[in-house]
Amino acid sequence: MPARKRTSRFAKKQQFRDKPVSEDGKRARKSTANRVLTVFKAILNKAYEHELAKDNQAWRKVKAFRKVDEPIIRFLTESESTRLINASQPDMRTLVKAALLTGDRCSEIAGIQAKDFNPENGSVFINPGKSGRDRHVPLNREGMAFFSELAAGFVWGQVSVVGFLQISACECACPDGRQ
């Protein structure tokens, strides 16, 4: 059954959206149904825990749609990467370029300190991010040149070294110096 449209209470007949024709439209509908099902099952499980339902077998048998929430894996082309860097504000270009070279989130990159760049083994150390694990990200030649240039002039090995990418990001976010 197609999705219902918002209908005036004075309308004589319920209106519906057109059925999704594309595969992506169908996938999106199934994904929405899965999210609703998850919330509904959580409510029913709470009711069961509080002994407001006699049995939980009825909703435990209901299965979610499979393979509808898988992420779409896509990589930027070189020209798209260049356009992204050029479209960024000048103060944010360093952060964007570092994200493109490492594949990490901007929040993880903003925490990089000069001591985290290891030119000997060609990697940059990323402190625990969203995954909760720290890791070493290998760099290609372009990444090595980029991070070598950024780290030039910073004191190595000190704990008090401020993240060199975070400085420009903060200055861009608060140009008048407020934090």
CSV table of C-alpha atoms in Angstrom, one decimal:
chain,number,residue,atom,x,y,z
A,1,MET,CA,0.0,0.0,0.0
A,2,PRO,CA,1.4,3.4,-0.9
A,3,ALA,CA,2.2,6.0,1.8
A,4,ARG,CA,-0.6,8.2,2.9
A,5,LYS,CA,-0.5,11.9,2.3
A,6,ARG,CA,-1.5,14.4,4.9
A,7,THR,CA,-5.2,15.0,4.3
A,8,SER,CA,-7.5,17.7,5.5
A,9,ARG,CA,-10.0,16.6,8.1
A,10,PHE,CA,-12.7,18.0,5.8
A,11,ALA,CA,-11.5,15.8,2.9
A,12,LYS,CA,-13.9,13.1,1.7
A,13,LYS,CA,-11.3,10.6,0.8
A,14,GLN,CA,-7.8,9.7,2.0
A,15,GLN,CA,-5.1,10.7,-0.5
A,16,PHE,CA,-2.0,8.5,-1.2
A,17,ARG,CA,1.4,9.0,-2.7
A,18,ASP,CA,2.4,7.2,-5.9
A,19,LYS,CA,3.9,3.8,-5.3
A,20,PRO,CA,7.7,3.9,-5.5
A,21,VAL,CA,8.9,2.7,-8.9
A,22,SER,CA,12.7,2.8,-8.5
A,23,GLU,CA,14.6,0.2,-6.5
A,24,ASP,CA,16.0,3.0,-4.3
A,25,GLY,CA,12.5,4.2,-3.5
A,26,LYS,CA,11.4,0.7,-2.5
A,27,ARG,CA,14.6,0.3,-0.4
A,28,ALA,CA,13.9,3.6,1.4
A,29,ARG,CA,10.3,2.5,2.2
A,30,LYS,CA,11.6,-0.8,3.6
A,31,SER,CA,14.3,1.0,5.6
A,32,THR,CA,11.6,3.3,7.1
A,33,ALA,CA,9.5,0.2,8.0
A,34,ASN,CA,12.5,-1.3,9.7
A,35,ARG,CA,13.0,1.8,11.9
A,36,VAL,CA,9.3,1.8,12.8
A,37,LEU,CA,9.4,-1.9,13.6
A,38,THR,CA,12.4,-1.5,15.9
A,39,VAL,CA,10.6,1.2,17.9
A,40,PHE,CA,7.4,-0.8,18.0
A,41,LYS,CA,9.2,-4.0,19.2
A,42,ALA,CA,11.0,-2.0,21.9
A,43,ILE,CA,7.6,-0.7,23.2
A,44,LEU,CA,6.1,-4.2,23.1
A,45,ASN,CA,9.2,-5.6,24.9
A,46,LYS,CA,8.8,-3.0,27.7
A,47,ALA,CA,5.1,-3.9,28.0
A,48,TYR,CA,6.1,-7.6,28.3
A,49,GLU,CA,8.8,-6.7,31.0
A,50,HIS,CA,6.1,-4.9,33.0
A,51,GLU,CA,3.8,-7.9,32.6
A,52,LEU,CA,1.3,-5.9,30.5
A,53,ALA,CA,1.5,-8.6,27.8
A,54,LYS,CA,1.2,-12.3,28.4
A,55,ASP,CA,3.5,-13.5,25.6
A,56,ASN,CA,6.2,-12.0,23.4
A,57,GLN,CA,6.3,-14.7,20.7
A,58,ALA,CA,4.0,-12.8,18.3
A,59,TRP,CA,6.4,-9.9,17.7
A,60,ARG,CA,9.5,-11.9,18.0
A,61,LYS,CA,8.6,-13.8,14.9
A,62,VAL,CA,8.3,-10.6,12.8
A,63,LYS,CA,11.6,-10.1,10.9
A,64,ALA,CA,12.9,-6.9,9.5
A,65,PHE,CA,13.6,-6.4,5.8
A,66,ARG,CA,17.1,-7.5,4.9
A,67,LYS,CA,19.8,-5.6,3.1
A,68,VAL,CA,18.0,-2.3,3.0
A,69,ASP,CA,20.1,-0.4,5.5
A,70,GLU,CA,23.5,-1.2,3.9
A,71,PRO,CA,25.5,2.0,3.2
A,72,ILE,CA,26.1,3.0,-0.4
A,73,ILE,CA,29.8,2.9,-0.9
A,74,ARG,CA,31.1,5.6,-3.2
A,75,PHE,CA,34.4,7.3,-3.6
A,76,LEU,CA,35.1,10.8,-4.8
A,77,THR,CA,36.9,11.1,-8.1
A,78,GLU,CA,40.0,13.1,-8.3
A,79,SER,CA,38.2,16.0,-10.0
A,80,GLU,CA,35.4,15.9,-7.4
A,81,SER,CA,38.1,16.0,-4.6
A,82,THR,CA,39.7,19.0,-6.2
A,83,ARG,CA,36.4,20.8,-6.6
A,84,LEU,CA,35.6,20.1,-2.9
A,85,ILE,CA,38.9,21.5,-1.7
A,86,ASN,CA,38.5,24.6,-3.9
A,87,ALA,CA,34.9,25.1,-2.8
A,88,SER,CA,35.9,25.0,0.9
A,89,GLN,CA,36.6,28.2,2.8
A,90,PRO,CA,40.4,29.0,2.8
A,91,ASP,CA,40.8,28.2,6.5
A,92,MET,CA,39.1,24.9,6.2
A,93,ARG,CA,40.9,23.6,3.1
A,94,THR,CA,43.7,22.1,5.3
A,95,LEU,CA,41.2,20.1,7.2
A,96,VAL,CA,39.3,19.0,4.1
A,97,LYS,CA,42.5,17.9,2.4
A,98,ALA,CA,43.6,15.9,5.4
A,99,ALA,CA,40.2,14.2,5.5
A,100,LEU,CA,40.5,13.3,1.8
A,101,LEU,CA,44.1,12.0,2.2
A,102,THR,CA,43.4,9.9,5.3
A,103,GLY,CA,39.7,8.9,4.9
A,104,ASP,CA,39.1,9.9,8.5
A,105,ARG,CA,36.3,12.0,10.0
A,106,CYS,CA,37.1,15.7,10.4
A,107,SER,CA,36.5,15.4,14.2
A,108,GLU,CA,39.3,12.8,14.3
A,109,ILE,CA,41.6,14.8,12.2
A,110,ALA,CA,41.1,17.9,14.2
A,111,GLY,CA,42.6,16.1,17.2
A,112,ILE,CA,45.9,15.2,15.4
A,113,GLN,CA,49.0,16.6,17.0
A,114,ALA,CA,52.4,17.1,15.3
A,115,LYS,CA,53.7,14.2,17.4
A,116,ASP,CA,51.1,11.9,15.8
A,117,PHE,CA,52.7,12.2,12.4
A,118,ASN,CA,55.4,9.5,11.9
A,119,PRO,CA,57.5,10.2,8.8
A,120,GLU,CA,59.7,7.1,9.4
A,121,ASN,CA,56.9,4.6,8.7
A,122,GLY,CA,54.7,7.0,6.7
A,123,SER,CA,51.6,7.1,8.9
A,124,VAL,CA,49.6,9.3,11.1
A,125,PHE,CA,48.2,8.2,14.5
A,126,ILE,CA,44.5,8.7,15.1
A,127,ASN,CA,43.3,8.8,18.7
A,128,PRO,CA,40.1,6.9,19.5
A,129,GLY,CA,37.4,8.2,17.3
A,130,LYS,CA,33.8,7.1,16.8
A,131,SER,CA,34.9,3.4,16.8
A,132,GLY,CA,36.6,3.8,20.1
A,133,ARG,CA,39.9,2.4,18.8
A,134,ASP,CA,43.1,4.2,18.1
A,135,ARG,CA,44.9,3.4,14.9
A,136,HIS,CA,47.7,4.3,12.5
A,137,VAL,CA,46.6,5.4,9.1
A,138,PRO,CA,49.1,4.8,6.3
A,139,LEU,CA,49.9,7.7,4.0
A,140,ASN,CA,50.7,7.8,0.3
A,141,ARG,CA,53.4,10.1,-1.2
A,142,GLU,CA,50.9,13.0,-1.4
A,143,GLY,CA,49.8,12.5,2.2
A,144,MET,CA,53.5,12.3,3.4
A,145,ALA,CA,54.3,15.6,1.7
A,146,PHE,CA,51.2,17.2,3.1
A,147,PHE,CA,51.7,16.2,6.7
A,148,SER,CA,55.4,16.9,6.5
A,149,GLU,CA,54.7,20.4,5.4
A,150,LEU,CA,52.1,20.9,8.2
A,151,ALA,CA,54.3,19.4,10.9
A,152,ALA,CA,57.3,21.5,10.0
A,153,GLY,CA,58.3,23.8,12.8
A,154,PHE,CA,56.4,22.1,15.5
A,155,VAL,CA,58.2,20.6,18.6
A,156,TRP,CA,58.1,16.8,18.5
A,157,GLY,CA,57.3,14.5,21.3
A,158,GLN,CA,55.8,17.0,23.7
A,159,VAL,CA,52.4,16.2,25.3
A,160,SER,CA,51.5,19.9,25.2
A,161,VAL,CA,51.6,20.2,21.4
A,162,VAL,CA,48.3,21.6,20.2
A,163,GLY,CA,46.6,19.9,17.3
A,164,PHE,CA,48.0,21.7,14.3
A,165,LEU,CA,44.8,21.2,12.2
A,166,GLN,CA,42.5,22.1,15.1
A,167,ILE,CA,44.0,25.6,15.2
A,168,SER,CA,42.9,26.6,11.8
A,169,ALA,CA,39.5,24.9,12.2
A,170,CYS,CA,38.9,26.9,15.4
A,171,GLU,CA,40.0,30.1,13.9
A,172,CYS,CA,37.6,29.5,11.0
A,173,ALA,CA,34.7,28.7,13.3
A,174,CYS,CA,35.3,31.7,15.6
A,175,PRO,CA,37.0,34.4,13.5
A,176,ASP,CA,36.6,37.1,16.2
A,177,GLY,CA,38.4,35.0,18.8
A,178,ARG,CA,35.4,33.9,20.9
A,179,GLN,CA,35.1,30.3,21.9
